[in-house]
Amino acid sequence: MVKTLQTLIETSRRQYRTMTEMVAATLREAIIGGALGSGEMIRQDQLAAAFGVSRMPVREALRQLEAEGLVEFLPHRGAVVAELKPDEILEMCEIRSLLECHALKKAVPTLSEDVLRRAECVLDELDEENDVARWGEMNQRFHMTLYDNLRGTRLYDLVAAQYQHLDRYIRVTLTQLDYAGKSQAEHRMLVAACRAGDPDRAAEVLRAHLAKSAGAIAELLAGQQALAGAQR
Amino acid sequence: MVKTLQTLIETSRRQYRTMTEMVAATLREAIIGGALGSGEMIRQDQLAAAFGVSRMPVREALRQLEAEGLVEFLPHRGAVVAELKPDEILEMCEIRSLLECHALKKAVPTLSEDVLRRAECVLDELDEENDVARWGEMNQRFHMTLYDNLRGTRLYDLVAAQYQHLDRYIRVTLTQLDYAGKSQAEHRMLVAACRAGDPDRAAEVLRAHLAKSAGAIAELLAGQQALAGAQR
DNA sequence: ATATTAAATATTGGATCCAATATCAAGGTT
DNA sequence: AACCTTGATATTGGATCCAATATTTAATAT
């Protein structure tokens, strides 16, 4: 069940310093979560009314999201939610693999048992999670936990930012994908490899895991394209 | 000679669709180029006056730059130019190497003689360039030319974005660095390796080049820290 | 004299207002 | 009938105005 924009707005009412911050965070969630669909036109006063603010915080928030690549401005015409191009999914998987394997190699030597246990804890929760949207969120939490010691570095921020983009694609395709259950075994293997303390081996496990997940997505996309072709 | 903010403003007067675009682009250049120094307070009405516009386009532009990581907002206090942390320089060199080696590997098989010649053309210009700011810009042009066939991909955009950040650091340190001349030989080697058509070998040459340049920067930083320590 | 509190000032955050531009529709011309 | 032009409408871009907050200064009390 995809959360509606209205729900998101009410939830995140009073926990930000400025309206701009609040609107930006909420819209970000809305776009990543699919409440605002790819290519959808964004009417500023409409959004402003929904948030109960003037157009200004909305405009500032949209500019931020533009810089993040989540919306696109067409001068004097309006902003649209950035389009999801299927070909980009696999490219992003590739980038993700490149960055995260590198990050993991750096993180493994510094991993404490405490962090590892926290990661496992997330996995346990993941086992019980059925909601697709929340699954994506927690999958991210699991992986990012392994890089926790890199917090504050550029690399950490970069990995997190990439995750956000990929997540948009994932959540859209994930519904039809029963990969979630299968990937848990690989997640456990990954933690084991990390605990063993060999950076290269851990990175290799991660690479295989990400490649497999990318493969599943590719397969799904191929199926959809075949379907689209048949309809024509 | 670092261009002043005033010069930049006058130069880029009437070549953008909206003021926000113009202000954003100009401020970006100003921060990267050093016209606005690291940690410097940004007064909105002051900037607005300098640009001859109201505060609004300035605010929108600043929000974009915030998302790009070039400025930081302190709620109700103002925006400051993001600080340059010396430790981050080497980290960014590392990220750059990771991303660009990957990009080069993908680009090499697609490289046409035309692109290679254009790259060499930039190198020729680079030989004659003495101005530090312009040297940094053209160094970037050279490297990005090699990835020209990746235009429109996420990877290309990511590499370009990272370049921007690194460039801030580079231009600050470059003045004291006579690495510029020495690196030209490596640039030529790089083009030769690309022309040979072996992706892995080309990537290795690039990695070595970037490592050497990172080394030079590290050395400079170490020297500066020793100096700072002596003064204390 | 110092510390704490209160008021004044400056600056940002947000709302409202106006102008510029793009789209859409209608009418006229070839 | 098709195309171009012109005007109406909607929506964004930009300016100005007001409110909220942070900082600084001054005054008072200990």
XYZ file of C-alpha atoms (C1' of nucleotides) in Angstrom:
524
model
C 0.000 0.000 0.000
C 1.603 3.236 -1.196
C 1.157 6.105 1.222
C -0.754 9.006 -0.228
C 0.719 12.483 -0.318
C -1.976 13.629 2.081
C -0.944 11.047 4.670
C 2.708 12.029 4.383
C 1.866 15.682 4.866
C -0.141 15.082 8.011
C 2.479 12.794 9.475
C 5.369 15.182 9.100
C 3.584 18.329 10.196
C 5.575 19.713 13.111
C 9.005 18.170 13.179
C 11.057 20.521 11.070
C 12.649 23.888 11.763
C 11.321 25.562 8.639
C 8.468 24.889 6.265
C 10.900 24.632 3.366
C 12.717 21.788 5.109
C 9.457 20.063 5.841
C 8.087 20.404 2.355
C 11.361 19.258 0.814
C 11.608 16.171 3.011
C 7.985 15.266 2.461
C 8.080 15.741 -1.289
C 11.272 13.708 -1.440
C 9.545 10.861 0.357
C 6.498 11.288 -1.841
C 8.515 10.999 -5.040
C 10.703 8.137 -3.868
C 7.700 6.334 -2.448
C 5.689 6.772 -5.614
C 2.955 9.007 -4.212
C 3.947 11.417 -6.952
C 4.336 9.460 -10.136
C 7.107 9.702 -12.702
C 6.464 12.507 -15.195
C 3.608 13.935 -13.150
C 3.060 17.688 -13.421
C 3.561 19.639 -10.219
C 1.210 22.587 -9.672
C 2.724 24.893 -7.105
C -0.449 26.397 -5.621
C -2.007 22.981 -5.464
C 0.900 21.666 -3.405
C 0.976 24.825 -1.328
C -2.698 24.396 -0.519
C -2.141 20.746 0.391
C 0.641 21.715 2.800
C -1.299 24.701 4.072
C 1.506 27.135 3.252
C 2.171 29.717 0.568
C 3.878 28.884 -2.705
C 7.260 30.099 -1.529
C 8.393 27.213 0.655
C 7.171 24.917 -2.088
C 9.283 26.714 -4.652
C 12.399 26.565 -2.524
C 11.847 22.894 -1.802
C 11.369 22.151 -5.485
C 14.660 23.854 -6.279
C 16.396 21.562 -3.851
C 14.772 18.505 -5.338
C 15.781 19.750 -8.763
C 19.413 19.775 -7.684
C 18.920 16.266 -6.343
C 17.609 15.168 -9.706
C 14.143 14.240 -8.486
C 12.225 16.939 -10.346
C 12.855 18.926 -13.491
C 12.006 22.576 -14.103
C 10.602 23.677 -17.424
C 10.992 27.474 -17.338
C 7.642 29.268 -17.130
C 5.836 25.979 -17.558
C 6.295 24.217 -14.278
C 8.090 21.371 -12.601
C 7.585 17.716 -13.352
C 8.627 14.661 -11.398
C 11.769 13.353 -13.090
C 11.054 10.500 -15.444
C 12.091 6.959 -14.632
C 13.936 5.538 -17.600
C 14.111 1.750 -17.447
C 17.582 1.631 -19.029
C 18.866 3.676 -16.135
C 17.909 1.068 -13.568
C 20.680 -1.280 -14.554
C 23.153 1.563 -14.820
C 22.306 2.638 -11.304
C 22.722 -0.908 -10.057
C 26.174 -0.863 -11.571
C 27.075 2.453 -9.941
C 25.697 1.218 -6.679
C 27.827 -1.885 -6.865
C 30.936 0.140 -7.664
C 30.441 2.557 -4.796
C 29.228 0.127 -2.193
C 31.892 -2.494 -2.761
C 34.454 0.235 -2.325
C 32.706 1.492 0.787
C 32.436 -1.973 2.259
C 36.127 -2.656 1.737
C 36.920 0.471 3.708
C 34.383 -0.281 6.401
C 35.102 -3.949 7.101
C 38.384 -3.434 8.991
C 36.663 -0.996 11.333
C 33.515 -3.020 11.986
C 32.774 -3.667 15.627
C 30.679 -6.544 16.874
C 28.169 -3.956 18.004
C 27.546 -2.677 14.499
C 27.336 -6.205 13.142
C 24.711 -7.079 15.691
C 22.716 -4.011 14.821
C 22.803 -5.051 11.176
C 21.546 -8.497 12.109
C 18.837 -6.922 14.152
C 17.611 -5.085 11.066
C 17.678 -8.376 9.179
C 15.453 -9.959 11.798
C 12.933 -7.180 11.396
C 13.262 -7.544 7.637
C 12.242 -11.180 7.937
C 8.879 -10.158 9.333
C 8.271 -7.264 7.016
C 5.699 -7.715 4.295
C 4.916 -4.178 3.259
C 6.851 -3.406 0.088
C 7.570 0.242 0.784
C 8.881 -0.456 4.253
C 10.889 -3.386 2.971
C 12.827 -1.118 0.615
C 13.423 1.318 3.425
C 14.774 -1.353 5.749
C 16.841 -3.011 3.081
C 18.551 0.346 2.758
C 18.909 0.585 6.546
C 20.597 -2.800 6.616
C 23.157 -1.979 3.970
C 23.853 1.482 5.311
C 24.412 0.059 8.786
C 27.418 -1.814 7.477
C 28.903 1.513 6.377
C 28.040 3.189 9.636
C 31.663 3.863 10.523
C 31.984 5.884 7.342
C 29.379 8.378 8.531
C 30.486 11.930 7.886
C 32.608 11.032 4.870
C 31.847 12.050 1.313
C 31.688 8.415 0.319
C 28.949 7.697 2.846
C 26.875 10.629 1.635
C 27.397 9.612 -1.968
C 26.283 6.047 -1.341
C 23.238 7.293 0.560
C 22.318 9.703 -2.235
C 22.580 7.004 -4.872
C 20.426 4.740 -2.772
C 17.691 7.317 -2.831
C 17.563 7.358 -6.597
C 17.742 3.636 -6.986
C 15.040 3.227 -4.391
C 12.575 5.030 -6.641
C 13.124 2.432 -9.316
C 13.193 -0.457 -6.921
C 9.930 0.353 -5.226
C 8.192 0.560 -8.552
C 9.409 -2.822 -9.718
C 9.572 -4.538 -6.365
C 5.876 -5.199 -6.193
C 6.116 -7.775 -8.920
C 9.395 -9.133 -7.650
C 9.490 -11.870 -5.026
C 13.226 -11.393 -4.711
C 12.835 -10.011 -1.204
C 12.618 -13.352 0.532
C 15.429 -14.925 -1.412
C 17.866 -12.096 -0.749
C 17.765 -12.613 3.007
C 20.057 -15.652 2.774
C 22.561 -13.519 0.907
C 22.246 -10.781 3.500
C 23.167 -13.256 6.229
C 26.132 -14.452 4.185
C 27.227 -10.863 3.800
C 27.231 -10.266 7.529
C 29.171 -13.475 8.055
C 31.790 -12.373 5.528
C 32.068 -9.011 7.243
C 32.479 -10.645 10.619
C 35.273 -12.787 9.189
C 37.096 -9.531 8.523
C 38.334 -10.051 4.983
C 37.463 -6.851 3.053
C 37.963 -8.299 -0.421
C 35.904 -11.379 0.262
C 33.109 -9.310 1.830
C 33.124 -6.996 -1.173
C 32.930 -10.009 -3.464
C 29.881 -11.330 -1.622
C 28.262 -7.911 -1.866
C 29.049 -7.672 -5.562
C 27.466 -11.062 -6.183
C 24.420 -10.079 -4.147
C 23.929 -6.834 -6.020
C 24.559 -8.512 -9.372
C 21.902 -11.105 -8.598
C 19.415 -8.442 -7.599
C 20.232 -6.478 -10.734
C 19.725 -9.668 -12.721
C 16.280 -10.166 -11.250
C 15.360 -6.615 -12.155
C 16.739 -7.012 -15.669
C 14.665 -10.127 -16.145
C 11.554 -8.355 -14.989
C 12.227 -5.462 -17.340
C 12.803 -7.819 -20.256
C 9.475 -9.444 -19.491
C 7.723 -6.092 -19.429
C 9.298 -5.061 -22.709
C 8.242 -8.309 -24.331
C 4.758 -7.661 -23.055
C 4.776 -4.119 -24.386
C 6.027 -5.429 -27.726
C 3.275 -8.016 -27.915
C 0.609 -5.404 -27.259
C 1.806 -3.394 -30.190
C 44.129 36.064 -10.687
C 40.857 35.006 -9.122
C 37.840 36.622 -10.757
C 35.797 38.750 -8.396
C 32.138 38.125 -7.834
C 31.365 41.461 -9.445
C 33.147 40.471 -12.660
C 31.301 37.169 -12.779
C 27.968 38.897 -12.346
C 28.561 41.347 -15.147
C 29.817 38.642 -17.488
C 26.811 36.378 -17.127
C 24.129 39.020 -17.234
C 21.785 38.085 -20.036
C 22.350 34.514 -21.033
C 19.909 32.632 -18.826
C 16.181 32.029 -19.028
C 15.452 33.000 -15.450
C 17.244 35.031 -12.827
C 17.329 32.026 -10.498
C 19.249 30.045 -13.095
C 21.618 32.902 -13.629
C 22.248 33.526 -9.966
C 22.713 29.815 -9.279
C 25.210 29.370 -12.098
C 27.131 32.482 -11.155
C 27.276 31.679 -7.459
C 28.383 28.164 -8.298
C 31.233 29.533 -10.339
C 32.017 32.048 -7.622
C 32.287 29.386 -4.946
C 34.222 26.918 -7.060
C 36.496 29.655 -8.323
C 37.157 30.991 -4.860
C 35.510 34.410 -5.250
C 33.413 33.422 -2.254
C 35.704 31.930 0.324
C 35.174 28.817 2.389
C 33.104 29.506 5.495
C 32.132 32.973 4.301
C 28.776 34.298 5.487
C 26.249 34.955 2.736
C 23.991 37.966 3.219
C 20.970 37.590 0.998
C 20.125 41.248 0.420
C 23.767 42.010 -0.216
C 23.904 39.392 -2.960
C 20.531 40.481 -4.277
C 21.786 44.044 -4.562
C 24.948 42.881 -6.305
C 22.890 40.975 -8.860
C 20.360 43.772 -9.145
C 17.433 41.492 -8.283
C 15.264 40.864 -5.269
C 16.146 38.350 -2.577
C 13.909 35.700 -4.018
C 15.965 34.406 -6.920
C 18.925 34.457 -4.574
C 17.105 32.303 -2.069
C 16.056 29.788 -4.670
C 19.564 29.631 -6.052
C 21.014 29.116 -2.588
C 18.654 26.212 -2.007
C 19.966 24.567 -5.125
C 23.548 25.076 -4.075
C 22.674 23.669 -0.677
C 21.491 20.459 -2.310
C 24.733 20.434 -4.283
C 26.690 20.701 -1.060
C 28.282 24.037 -1.858
C 26.543 26.076 0.838
C 25.009 25.253 4.187
C 21.872 26.753 5.705
C 21.773 27.627 9.376
C 18.049 28.149 10.051
C 17.203 31.771 10.796
C 20.890 32.666 10.794
C 21.852 32.530 7.174
C 23.799 30.539 4.646
C 27.539 30.018 4.667
C 29.840 28.766 1.950
C 30.525 25.107 2.787
C 33.833 24.643 4.552
C 36.754 23.047 2.824
C 38.091 20.304 5.062
C 41.619 19.304 4.058
C 41.069 15.651 4.991
C 38.299 15.525 2.449
C 40.611 16.381 -0.412
C 42.264 12.995 -0.428
C 38.955 11.252 0.027
C 37.590 13.055 -2.998
C 40.652 12.102 -5.019
C 39.932 8.512 -4.106
C 36.283 8.762 -5.123
C 37.278 10.461 -8.312
C 39.707 7.687 -9.140
C 37.085 5.044 -8.443
C 34.441 6.676 -10.615
C 36.658 7.818 -13.450
C 38.526 4.557 -13.877
C 35.184 2.844 -14.155
C 33.945 5.458 -16.593
C 37.067 5.210 -18.704
C 36.809 1.434 -18.944
C 33.318 1.828 -20.311
C 34.259 4.631 -22.652
C 37.433 3.255 -24.235
C 35.765 0.645 -26.477
C 33.532 3.346 -27.933
C 36.185 6.002 -28.479
C 36.391 7.333 -31.996
C 39.492 8.925 -33.480
C 37.513 12.146 -33.595
C 37.035 12.287 -29.848
C 40.673 11.393 -29.239
C 41.792 14.237 -31.459
C 39.539 16.648 -29.637
C 41.095 15.557 -26.372
C 44.556 16.156 -27.783
C 43.434 19.533 -28.979
C 42.525 20.462 -25.409
C 45.941 19.247 -24.291
C 47.598 21.561 -26.800
C 45.702 24.489 -25.401
C 46.558 23.314 -21.920
C 50.239 23.523 -22.796
C 49.922 27.243 -23.382
C 47.717 27.994 -20.423
C 49.295 29.736 -17.463
C 46.291 31.089 -15.589
C 45.565 28.749 -12.710
C 41.778 29.053 -12.720
C 41.550 28.379 -16.429
C 44.023 25.519 -16.156
C 41.739 23.724 -13.713
C 38.787 24.277 -16.000
C 40.594 22.886 -19.027
C 42.066 19.981 -17.144
C 38.467 19.064 -16.408
C 37.526 19.574 -20.080
C 40.282 17.194 -21.135
C 39.262 14.394 -18.820
C 35.563 14.818 -19.489
C 36.201 14.699 -23.233
C 37.396 11.124 -22.862
C 34.013 10.245 -21.348
C 32.123 12.142 -24.004
C 30.386 9.037 -25.301
C 28.888 8.521 -21.856
C 27.002 11.809 -22.058
C 23.457 11.457 -20.851
C 24.240 8.590 -18.498
C 24.062 8.795 -14.730
C 27.719 7.906 -14.514
C 28.708 10.866 -16.639
C 26.687 13.250 -14.520
C 28.086 11.777 -11.351
C 31.671 12.140 -12.532
C 30.995 15.717 -13.578
C 29.398 16.550 -10.249
C 32.310 15.135 -8.310
C 34.693 17.107 -10.458
C 32.993 20.280 -9.402
C 33.589 19.623 -5.749
C 37.163 18.525 -6.189
C 37.809 21.546 -8.324
C 37.136 23.812 -5.365
C 39.885 22.135 -3.433
C 42.221 21.922 -6.370
C 42.050 25.567 -7.298
C 42.867 26.566 -3.763
C 45.944 24.388 -3.569
C 46.978 24.533 -7.181
C 48.548 27.934 -6.902
C 51.384 26.529 -4.868
C 51.610 23.376 -6.907
C 53.758 23.193 -10.014
C 52.237 19.844 -10.832
C 50.471 21.293 -13.837
C 53.437 21.068 -16.175
C 54.479 17.615 -15.097
C 51.047 16.119 -15.555
C 50.931 16.891 -19.258
C 53.259 13.975 -20.051
C 50.867 11.669 -18.220
C 47.932 13.164 -20.078
C 49.571 12.282 -23.379
C 50.273 8.771 -22.166
C 46.646 8.464 -21.209
C 45.453 9.400 -24.670
C 47.909 6.915 -26.176
C 46.572 4.157 -23.938
C 43.024 5.008 -24.928
C 43.921 4.940 -28.596
C 45.451 1.500 -28.112
C 41.976 0.376 -27.116
C 42.719 -1.675 -24.009
C 40.225 -0.523 -21.341
C 42.031 -2.047 -18.376
C 45.392 -0.668 -19.342
C 43.927 2.812 -19.960
C 42.205 2.695 -16.582
C 45.489 1.702 -14.957
C 47.267 4.676 -16.528
C 44.487 6.949 -15.308
C 44.644 5.470 -11.831
C 48.380 6.061 -11.677
C 47.945 9.625 -12.927
C 45.293 10.438 -10.354
C 47.271 8.745 -7.583
C 50.296 10.827 -8.444
C 48.290 14.028 -8.444
C 46.697 13.036 -5.127
C 50.184 12.363 -3.817
C 51.342 15.830 -4.778
C 48.371 17.347 -3.003
C 48.937 15.201 0.087
C 52.537 16.347 0.201
C 51.480 19.962 -0.018
C 48.931 19.492 2.745
C 51.471 17.792 4.970
C 53.790 20.735 4.433
C 51.053 23.190 5.338
C 50.182 21.271 8.481
C 53.812 21.184 9.558
C 53.910 24.924 9.016
C 50.742 25.451 11.038
C 52.184 23.282 13.794
C 55.422 25.274 13.873
C 53.520 28.522 14.206
C 51.712 27.212 17.266
C 32.500 43.465 38.541
C 30.045 39.845 36.657
C 26.216 37.441 35.301
C 21.641 37.330 33.954
C 17.749 39.248 31.787
C 15.324 42.280 28.783
C 14.916 45.176 24.853
C 16.579 46.688 20.282
C 18.362 45.411 15.813
C 19.348 42.779 11.964
C 18.353 38.996 9.059
C 15.967 35.260 7.572
C 11.376 32.654 6.698
C 6.914 33.093 4.743
C 2.789 35.535 2.503
C 0.903 38.338 -0.779
C 1.038 40.925 -4.825
C 2.345 42.041 -9.608
C 4.601 41.034 -14.116
C 6.225 38.021 -17.684
C 5.524 34.060 -20.412
C 3.477 29.980 -22.170
C -0.523 27.526 -23.582
C -5.021 27.328 -25.538
C -8.822 28.917 -28.271
C -11.020 31.526 -31.638
C -11.172 33.993 -35.680
C -9.525 35.573 -39.893
C -6.786 34.979 -44.160
C -4.850 32.534 -47.980
C -9.515 23.312 -45.224
C -5.230 24.482 -43.231
C -2.322 27.817 -41.253
C -1.139 31.830 -39.100
C -2.266 35.507 -35.941
C -4.260 37.497 -32.054
C -6.295 37.594 -27.693
C -7.738 35.238 -23.231
C -6.355 32.383 -19.443
C -3.527 29.999 -16.394
C 0.785 29.467 -14.203
C 5.182 30.511 -13.111
C 8.992 34.107 -12.048
C 10.095 38.076 -9.335
C 9.223 42.037 -5.972
C 7.621 43.717 -1.845
C 5.814 43.307 2.555
C 5.215 41.270 7.162
C 6.356 37.977 10.908
C 9.411 35.059 13.438
C 13.851 34.273 15.323
C 18.637 34.965 16.447
C 22.108 38.069 17.963
C 23.749 41.916 20.269
C 23.615 45.538 23.459
C 22.267 47.632 27.535
C 20.520 47.615 32.065
C 19.758 45.637 36.481
C 20.526 42.726 40.296
C 23.545 39.967 43.007
